[in-house]
PDB file of C-alpha atoms in Angstrom:
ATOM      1  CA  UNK V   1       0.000   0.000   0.000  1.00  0.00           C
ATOM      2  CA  UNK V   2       1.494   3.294  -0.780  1.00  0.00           C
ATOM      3  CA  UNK V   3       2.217   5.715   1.972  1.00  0.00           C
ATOM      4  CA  UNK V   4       1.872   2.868   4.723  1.00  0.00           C
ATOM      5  CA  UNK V   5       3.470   4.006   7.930  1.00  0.00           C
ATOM      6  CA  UNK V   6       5.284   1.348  10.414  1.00  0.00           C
ATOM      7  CA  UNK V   7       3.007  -0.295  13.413  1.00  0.00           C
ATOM      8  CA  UNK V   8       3.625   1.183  16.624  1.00  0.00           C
ATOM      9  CA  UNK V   9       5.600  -0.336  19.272  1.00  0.00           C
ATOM     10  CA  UNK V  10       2.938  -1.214  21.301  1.00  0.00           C
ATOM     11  CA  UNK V  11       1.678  -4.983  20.738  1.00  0.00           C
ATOM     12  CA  UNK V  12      -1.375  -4.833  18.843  1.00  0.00           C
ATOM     13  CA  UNK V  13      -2.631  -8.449  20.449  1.00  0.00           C
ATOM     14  CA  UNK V  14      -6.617  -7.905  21.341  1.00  0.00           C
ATOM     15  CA  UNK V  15      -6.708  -4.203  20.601  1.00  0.00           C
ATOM     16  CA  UNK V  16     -10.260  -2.662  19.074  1.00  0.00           C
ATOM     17  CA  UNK V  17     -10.039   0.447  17.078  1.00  0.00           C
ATOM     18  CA  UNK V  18     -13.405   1.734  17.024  1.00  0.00           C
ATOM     19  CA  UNK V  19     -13.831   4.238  13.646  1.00  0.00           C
ATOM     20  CA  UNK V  20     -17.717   5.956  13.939  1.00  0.00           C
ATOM     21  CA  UNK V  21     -19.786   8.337  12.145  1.00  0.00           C
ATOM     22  CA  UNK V  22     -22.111   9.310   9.086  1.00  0.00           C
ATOM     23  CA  UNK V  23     -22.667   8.121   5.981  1.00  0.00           C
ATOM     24  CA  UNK V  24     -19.784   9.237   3.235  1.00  0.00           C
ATOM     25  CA  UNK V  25     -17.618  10.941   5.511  1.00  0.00           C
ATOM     26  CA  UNK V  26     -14.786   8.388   4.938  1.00  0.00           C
ATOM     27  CA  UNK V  27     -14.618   6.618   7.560  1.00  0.00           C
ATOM     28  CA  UNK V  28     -15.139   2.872   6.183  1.00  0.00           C
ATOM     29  CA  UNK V  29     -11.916   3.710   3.790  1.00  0.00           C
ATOM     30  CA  UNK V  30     -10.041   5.007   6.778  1.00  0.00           C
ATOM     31  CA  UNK V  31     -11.003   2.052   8.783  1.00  0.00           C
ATOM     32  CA  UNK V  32      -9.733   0.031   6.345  1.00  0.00           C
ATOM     33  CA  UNK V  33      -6.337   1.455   5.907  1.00  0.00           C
ATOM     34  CA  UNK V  34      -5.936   1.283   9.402  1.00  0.00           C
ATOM     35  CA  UNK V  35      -6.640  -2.408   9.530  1.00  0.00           C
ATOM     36  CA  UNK V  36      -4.228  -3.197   6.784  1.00  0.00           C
ATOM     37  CA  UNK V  37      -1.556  -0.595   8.546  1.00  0.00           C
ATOM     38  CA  UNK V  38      -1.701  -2.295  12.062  1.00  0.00           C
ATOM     39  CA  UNK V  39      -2.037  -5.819  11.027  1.00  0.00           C
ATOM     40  CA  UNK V  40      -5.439  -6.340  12.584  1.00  0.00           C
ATOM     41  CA  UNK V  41      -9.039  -7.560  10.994  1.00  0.00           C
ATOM     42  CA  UNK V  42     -11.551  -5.259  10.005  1.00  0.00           C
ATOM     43  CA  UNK V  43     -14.912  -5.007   9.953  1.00  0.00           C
ATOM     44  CA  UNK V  44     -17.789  -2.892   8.092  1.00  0.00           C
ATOM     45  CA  UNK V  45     -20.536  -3.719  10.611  1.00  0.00           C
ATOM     46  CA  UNK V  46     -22.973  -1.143   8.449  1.00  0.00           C
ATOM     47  CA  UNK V  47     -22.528  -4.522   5.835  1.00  0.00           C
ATOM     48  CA  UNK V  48     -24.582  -6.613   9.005  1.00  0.00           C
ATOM     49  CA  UNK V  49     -27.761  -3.730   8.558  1.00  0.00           C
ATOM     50  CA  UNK V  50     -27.447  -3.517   4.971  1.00  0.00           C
ATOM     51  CA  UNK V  51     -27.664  -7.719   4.684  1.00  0.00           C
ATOM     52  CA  UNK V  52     -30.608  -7.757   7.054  1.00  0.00           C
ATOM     53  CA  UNK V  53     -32.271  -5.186   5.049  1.00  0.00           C
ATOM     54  CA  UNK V  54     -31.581  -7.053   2.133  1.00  0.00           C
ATOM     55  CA  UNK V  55     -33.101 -10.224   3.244  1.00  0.00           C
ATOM     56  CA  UNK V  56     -36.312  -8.412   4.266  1.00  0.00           C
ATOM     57  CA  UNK V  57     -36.410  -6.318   0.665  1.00  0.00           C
ATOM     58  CA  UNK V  58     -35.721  -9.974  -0.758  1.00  0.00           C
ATOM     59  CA  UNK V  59     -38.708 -11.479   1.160  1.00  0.00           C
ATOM     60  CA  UNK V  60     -40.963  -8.474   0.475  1.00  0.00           C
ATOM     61  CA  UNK V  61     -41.130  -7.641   3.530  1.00  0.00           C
ATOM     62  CA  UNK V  62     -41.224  -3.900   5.285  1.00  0.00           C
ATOM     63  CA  UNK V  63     -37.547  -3.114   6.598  1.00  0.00           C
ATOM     64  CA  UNK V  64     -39.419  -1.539  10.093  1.00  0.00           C
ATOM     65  CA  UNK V  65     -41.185  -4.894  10.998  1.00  0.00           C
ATOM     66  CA  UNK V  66     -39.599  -5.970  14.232  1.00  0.00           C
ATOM     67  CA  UNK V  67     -40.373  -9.410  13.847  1.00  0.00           C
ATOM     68  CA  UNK V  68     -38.977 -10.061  10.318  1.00  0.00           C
ATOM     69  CA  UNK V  69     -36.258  -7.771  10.975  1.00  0.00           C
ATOM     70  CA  UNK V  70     -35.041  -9.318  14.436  1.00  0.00           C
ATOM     71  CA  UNK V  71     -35.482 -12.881  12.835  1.00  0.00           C
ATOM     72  CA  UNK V  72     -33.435 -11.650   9.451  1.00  0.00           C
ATOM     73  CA  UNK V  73     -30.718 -10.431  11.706  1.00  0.00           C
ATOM     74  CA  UNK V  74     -30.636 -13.827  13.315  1.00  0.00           C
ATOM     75  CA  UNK V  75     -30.453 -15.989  10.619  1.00  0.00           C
ATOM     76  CA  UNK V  76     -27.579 -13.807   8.613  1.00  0.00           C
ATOM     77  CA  UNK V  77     -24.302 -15.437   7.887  1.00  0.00           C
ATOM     78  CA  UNK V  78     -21.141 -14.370   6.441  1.00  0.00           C
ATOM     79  CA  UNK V  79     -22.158 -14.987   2.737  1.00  0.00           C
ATOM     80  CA  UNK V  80     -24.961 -12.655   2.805  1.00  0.00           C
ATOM     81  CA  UNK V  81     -22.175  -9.753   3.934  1.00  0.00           C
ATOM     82  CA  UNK V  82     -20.630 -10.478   0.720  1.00  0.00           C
ATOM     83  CA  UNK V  83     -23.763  -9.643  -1.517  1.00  0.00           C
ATOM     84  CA  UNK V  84     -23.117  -7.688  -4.349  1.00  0.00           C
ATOM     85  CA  UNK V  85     -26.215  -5.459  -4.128  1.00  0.00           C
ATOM     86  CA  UNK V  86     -25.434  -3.925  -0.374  1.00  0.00           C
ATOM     87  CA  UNK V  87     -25.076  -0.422  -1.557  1.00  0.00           C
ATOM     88  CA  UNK V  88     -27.568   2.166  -2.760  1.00  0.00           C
ATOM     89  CA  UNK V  89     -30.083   4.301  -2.238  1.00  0.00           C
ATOM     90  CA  UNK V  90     -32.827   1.348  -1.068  1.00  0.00           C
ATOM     91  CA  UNK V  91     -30.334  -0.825   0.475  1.00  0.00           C
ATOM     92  CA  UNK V  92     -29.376   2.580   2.453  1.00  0.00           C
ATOM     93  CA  UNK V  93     -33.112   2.896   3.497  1.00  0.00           C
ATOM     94  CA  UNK V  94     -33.212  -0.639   4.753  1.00  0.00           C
ATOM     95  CA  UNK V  95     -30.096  -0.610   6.734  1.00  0.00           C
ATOM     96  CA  UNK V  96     -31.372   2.456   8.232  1.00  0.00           C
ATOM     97  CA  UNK V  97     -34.727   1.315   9.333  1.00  0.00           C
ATOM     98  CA  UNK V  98     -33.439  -1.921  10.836  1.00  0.00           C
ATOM     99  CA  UNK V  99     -30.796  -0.217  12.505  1.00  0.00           C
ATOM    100  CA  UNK V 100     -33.492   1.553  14.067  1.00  0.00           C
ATOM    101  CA  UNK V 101     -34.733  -1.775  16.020  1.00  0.00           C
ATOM    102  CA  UNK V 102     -33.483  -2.644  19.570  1.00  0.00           C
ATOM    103  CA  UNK V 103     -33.865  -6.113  18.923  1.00  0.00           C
ATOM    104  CA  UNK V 104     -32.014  -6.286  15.474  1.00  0.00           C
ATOM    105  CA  UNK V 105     -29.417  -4.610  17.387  1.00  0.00           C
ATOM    106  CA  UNK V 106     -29.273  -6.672  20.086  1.00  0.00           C
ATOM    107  CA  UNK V 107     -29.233  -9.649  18.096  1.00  0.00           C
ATOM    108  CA  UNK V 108     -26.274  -8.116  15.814  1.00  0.00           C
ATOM    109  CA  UNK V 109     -24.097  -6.897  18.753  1.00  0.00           C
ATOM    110  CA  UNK V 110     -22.549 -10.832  19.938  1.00  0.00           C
ATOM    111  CA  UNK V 111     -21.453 -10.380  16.143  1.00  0.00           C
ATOM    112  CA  UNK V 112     -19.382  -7.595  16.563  1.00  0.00           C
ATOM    113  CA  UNK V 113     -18.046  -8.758  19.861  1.00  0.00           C
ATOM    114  CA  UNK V 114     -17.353 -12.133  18.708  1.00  0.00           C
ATOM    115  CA  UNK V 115     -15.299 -10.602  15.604  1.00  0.00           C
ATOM    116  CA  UNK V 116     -13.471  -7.897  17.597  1.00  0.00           C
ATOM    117  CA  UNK V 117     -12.465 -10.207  20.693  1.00  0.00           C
ATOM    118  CA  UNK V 118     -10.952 -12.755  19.041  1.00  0.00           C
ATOM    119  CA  UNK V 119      -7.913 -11.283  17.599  1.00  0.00           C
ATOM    120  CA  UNK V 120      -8.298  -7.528  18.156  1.00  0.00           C
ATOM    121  CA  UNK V 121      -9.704  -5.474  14.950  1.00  0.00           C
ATOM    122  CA  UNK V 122     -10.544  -2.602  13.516  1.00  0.00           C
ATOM    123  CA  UNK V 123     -14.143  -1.950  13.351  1.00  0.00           C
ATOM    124  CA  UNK V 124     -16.233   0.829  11.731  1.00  0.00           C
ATOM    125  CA  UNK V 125     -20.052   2.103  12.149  1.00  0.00           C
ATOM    126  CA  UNK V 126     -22.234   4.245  14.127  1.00  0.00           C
ATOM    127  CA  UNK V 127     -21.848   3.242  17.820  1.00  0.00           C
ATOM    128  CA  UNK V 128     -18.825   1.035  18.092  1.00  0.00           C
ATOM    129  CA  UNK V 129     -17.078   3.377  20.024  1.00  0.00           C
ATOM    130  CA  UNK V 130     -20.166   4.265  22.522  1.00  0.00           C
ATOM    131  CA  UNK V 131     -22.324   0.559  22.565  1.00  0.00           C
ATOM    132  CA  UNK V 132     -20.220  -2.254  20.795  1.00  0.00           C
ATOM    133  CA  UNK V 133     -16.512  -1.640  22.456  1.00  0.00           C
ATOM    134  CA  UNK V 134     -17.225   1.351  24.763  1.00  0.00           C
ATOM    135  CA  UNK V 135     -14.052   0.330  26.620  1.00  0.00           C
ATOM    136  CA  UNK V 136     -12.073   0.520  23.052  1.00  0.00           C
ATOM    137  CA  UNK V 137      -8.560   2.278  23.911  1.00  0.00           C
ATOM    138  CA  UNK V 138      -8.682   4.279  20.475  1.00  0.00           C
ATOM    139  CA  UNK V 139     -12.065   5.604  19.110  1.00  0.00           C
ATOM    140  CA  UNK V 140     -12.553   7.676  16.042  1.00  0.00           C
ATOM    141  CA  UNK V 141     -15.124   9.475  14.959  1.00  0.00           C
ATOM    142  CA  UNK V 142     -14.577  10.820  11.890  1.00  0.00           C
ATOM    143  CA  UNK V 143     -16.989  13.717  10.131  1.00  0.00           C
ATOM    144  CA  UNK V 144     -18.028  16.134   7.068  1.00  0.00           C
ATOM    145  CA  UNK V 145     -19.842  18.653   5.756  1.00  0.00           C
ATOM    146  CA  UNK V 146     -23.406  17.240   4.541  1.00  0.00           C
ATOM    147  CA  UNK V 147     -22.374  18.723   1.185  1.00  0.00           C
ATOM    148  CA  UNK V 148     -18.923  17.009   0.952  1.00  0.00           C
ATOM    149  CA  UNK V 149     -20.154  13.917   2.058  1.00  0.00           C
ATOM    150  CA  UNK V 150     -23.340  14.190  -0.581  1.00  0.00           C
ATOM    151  CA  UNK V 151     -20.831  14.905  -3.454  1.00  0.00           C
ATOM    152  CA  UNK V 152     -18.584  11.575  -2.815  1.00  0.00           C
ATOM    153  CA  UNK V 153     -21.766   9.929  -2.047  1.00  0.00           C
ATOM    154  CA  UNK V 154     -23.133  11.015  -5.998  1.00  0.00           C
ATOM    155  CA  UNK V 155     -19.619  10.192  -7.281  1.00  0.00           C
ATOM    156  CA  UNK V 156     -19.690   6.791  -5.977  1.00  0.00           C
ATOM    157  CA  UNK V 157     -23.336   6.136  -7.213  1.00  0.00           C
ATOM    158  CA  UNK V 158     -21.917   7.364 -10.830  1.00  0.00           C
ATOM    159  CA  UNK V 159     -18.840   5.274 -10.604  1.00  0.00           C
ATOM    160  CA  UNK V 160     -21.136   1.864 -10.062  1.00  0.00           C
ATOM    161  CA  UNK V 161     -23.624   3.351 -13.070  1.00  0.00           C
ATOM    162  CA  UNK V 162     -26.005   4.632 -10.716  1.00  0.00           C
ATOM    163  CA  UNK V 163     -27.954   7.580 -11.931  1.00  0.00           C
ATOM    164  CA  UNK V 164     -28.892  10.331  -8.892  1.00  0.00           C
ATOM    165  CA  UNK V 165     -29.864  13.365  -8.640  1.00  0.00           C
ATOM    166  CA  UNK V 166     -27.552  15.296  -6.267  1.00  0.00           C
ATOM    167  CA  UNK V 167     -30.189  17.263  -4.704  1.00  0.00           C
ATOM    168  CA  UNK V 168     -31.944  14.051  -3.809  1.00  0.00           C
ATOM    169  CA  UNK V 169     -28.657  12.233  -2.427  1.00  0.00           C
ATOM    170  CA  UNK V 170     -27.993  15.499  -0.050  1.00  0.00           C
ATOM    171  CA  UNK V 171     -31.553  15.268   0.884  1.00  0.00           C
ATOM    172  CA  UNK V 172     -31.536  11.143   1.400  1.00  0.00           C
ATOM    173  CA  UNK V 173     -28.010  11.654   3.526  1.00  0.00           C
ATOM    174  CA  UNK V 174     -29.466  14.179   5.529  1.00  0.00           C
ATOM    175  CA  UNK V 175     -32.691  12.073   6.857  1.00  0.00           C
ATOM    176  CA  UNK V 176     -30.601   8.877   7.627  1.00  0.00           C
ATOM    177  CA  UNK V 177     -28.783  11.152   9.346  1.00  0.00           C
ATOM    178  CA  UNK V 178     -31.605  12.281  11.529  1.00  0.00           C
ATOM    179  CA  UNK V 179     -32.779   8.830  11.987  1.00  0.00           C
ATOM    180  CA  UNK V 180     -29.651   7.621  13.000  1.00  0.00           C
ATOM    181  CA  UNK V 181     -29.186  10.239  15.596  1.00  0.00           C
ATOM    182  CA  UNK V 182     -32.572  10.267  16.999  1.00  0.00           C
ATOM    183  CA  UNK V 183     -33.156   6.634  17.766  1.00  0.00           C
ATOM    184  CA  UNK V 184     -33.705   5.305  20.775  1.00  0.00           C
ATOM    185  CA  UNK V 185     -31.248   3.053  20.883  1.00  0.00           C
ATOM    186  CA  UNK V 186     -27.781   3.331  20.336  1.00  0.00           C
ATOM    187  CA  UNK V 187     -28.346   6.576  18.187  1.00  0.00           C
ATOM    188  CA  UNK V 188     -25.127   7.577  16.706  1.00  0.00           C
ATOM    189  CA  UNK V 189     -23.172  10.051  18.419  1.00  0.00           C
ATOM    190  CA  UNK V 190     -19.067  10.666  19.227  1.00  0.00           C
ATOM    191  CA  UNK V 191     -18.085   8.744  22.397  1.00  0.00           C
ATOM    192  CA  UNK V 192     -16.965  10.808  25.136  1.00  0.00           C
ATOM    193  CA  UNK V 193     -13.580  10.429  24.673  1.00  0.00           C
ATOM    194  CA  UNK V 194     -13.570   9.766  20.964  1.00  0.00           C
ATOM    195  CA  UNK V 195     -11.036  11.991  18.697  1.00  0.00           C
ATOM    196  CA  UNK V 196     -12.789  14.053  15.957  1.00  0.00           C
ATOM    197  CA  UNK V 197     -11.455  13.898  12.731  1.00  0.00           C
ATOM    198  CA  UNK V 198     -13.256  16.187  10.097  1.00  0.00           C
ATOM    199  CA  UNK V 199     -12.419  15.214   6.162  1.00  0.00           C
ATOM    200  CA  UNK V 200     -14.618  17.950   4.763  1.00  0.00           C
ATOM    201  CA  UNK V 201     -11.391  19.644   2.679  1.00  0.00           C
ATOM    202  CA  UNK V 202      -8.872  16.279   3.728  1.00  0.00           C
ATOM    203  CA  UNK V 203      -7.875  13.654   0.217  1.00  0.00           C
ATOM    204  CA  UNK V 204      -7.808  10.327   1.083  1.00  0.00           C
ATOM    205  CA  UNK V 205      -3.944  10.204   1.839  1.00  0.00           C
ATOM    206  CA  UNK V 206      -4.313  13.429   4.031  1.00  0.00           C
ATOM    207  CA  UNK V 207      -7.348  11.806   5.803  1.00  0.00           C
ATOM    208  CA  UNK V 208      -5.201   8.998   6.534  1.00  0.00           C
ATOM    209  CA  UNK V 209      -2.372  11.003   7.937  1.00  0.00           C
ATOM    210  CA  UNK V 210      -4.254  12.681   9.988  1.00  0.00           C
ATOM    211  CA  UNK V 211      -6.242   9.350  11.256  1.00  0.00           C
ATOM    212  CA  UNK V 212      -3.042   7.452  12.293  1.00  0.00           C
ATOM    213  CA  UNK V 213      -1.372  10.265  13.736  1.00  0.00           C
ATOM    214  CA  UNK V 214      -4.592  10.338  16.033  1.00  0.00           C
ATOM    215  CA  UNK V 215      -4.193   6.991  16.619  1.00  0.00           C
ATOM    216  CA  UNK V 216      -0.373   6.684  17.112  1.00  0.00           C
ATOM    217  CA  UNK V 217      -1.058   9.176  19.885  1.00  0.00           C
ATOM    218  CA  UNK V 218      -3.633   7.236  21.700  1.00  0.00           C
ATOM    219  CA  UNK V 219      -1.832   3.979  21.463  1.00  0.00           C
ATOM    220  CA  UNK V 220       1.371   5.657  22.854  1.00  0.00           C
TER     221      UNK V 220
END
């Protein structure tokens, strides 16, 4: 990988990197960086809401049934994370609406634990850093404008040969947003003690930087 920086000194053995925050604002690329950097797993646990909402859109069923959602969540395995069709405008809907469930959540969260337990790992979503590993010695939460994040959103969509209308991503980004942050349970918010890393006018190399610097600095 160019630009990759040397591990820290610190063993790595069992540590959880926890890398939160909205849709498009990089976070799943810097997660993944970091992963490959330090040697450890990672994880894209947004992939475990998008494959439940998948299996209820596959079934025909309504993303915001607790019920079908909790017992979609339950019966997911690893192939359905590699589904080809987990991105989008109605597989964002669906993720979002399920995420929305206590019980899908609860039902999703062993998961998570399992994965990041077992060997340490580098895990990136909404409220790894506050519900998932709240004891996580490094958490990120990583940020940018709705407008940047709308415009790399659009460019993505192009670059799979999605058409979208850029008003209506802005406008799509904007209410998962709000549903994210209002729900009841584990609504997505920046831990406590989680470093804030904004990528509004950061490239991806700069973003990087700037993400294992933070991270270098926590780890000691």
């Amino acid at each position: 990988m160019s630009g990759a920086q040397p591990a820290p000194a610190r063993s790595l053995a069992g540590v959880v990197i926890a890398v939160d925050g909205p849709a498009a604002a990089g976070k799943g690329t810097l997660a993944r960086r970091l992963a490959e950097s330090l040697g450890l797993p990672y994880l894209d646990t947004g992939l475990l809401y998008r494959a439940t909402g998948r299996r209820l859109l596959d079934e025909g069923a309504d993303p915001a049934d607790p019920a079908r959602a909790e017992a979609a969540a339950r019966a997911l395995t690893p192939e359905d994370l590699r589904r080809p069709d987990l991105r989008g405008p109605a597989a964002d809907r669906a993720a979002s609406a399920v995420a929305a469930i206590p019980a899908v959540r609860a039902a999703l969260l062993d998961w998570q634990r399992d994965f990041g337990r077992t060997h340490g790992a580098v895990l990136d979503g909404r409220d790894i850093g506050t519900v998932v590993f709240p004891e996580a010695p490094v958490k990120l939460f990583v940020t940018a404008s709705d407008e940047e994040r709308a415009r790399r959103r659009w460019l993505e969509l192009r670059g799979r040969g999605v058409e979208a209308d850029p008003a209506q991503v802005l406008a799509e980004l904007r209410a998962r947003d709000a549903q994210d942050a209002s729900r009841a349970t584990a609504p997505m918010k920046p831990a406590g003690d989680a470093l804030l890393l904004d990528t509004t006018a950061l490239d991806a190399e700069a973003a990087f930087a700037a993400a294992w610097a933070l991270v270098r600095e926590r780890l000691g």
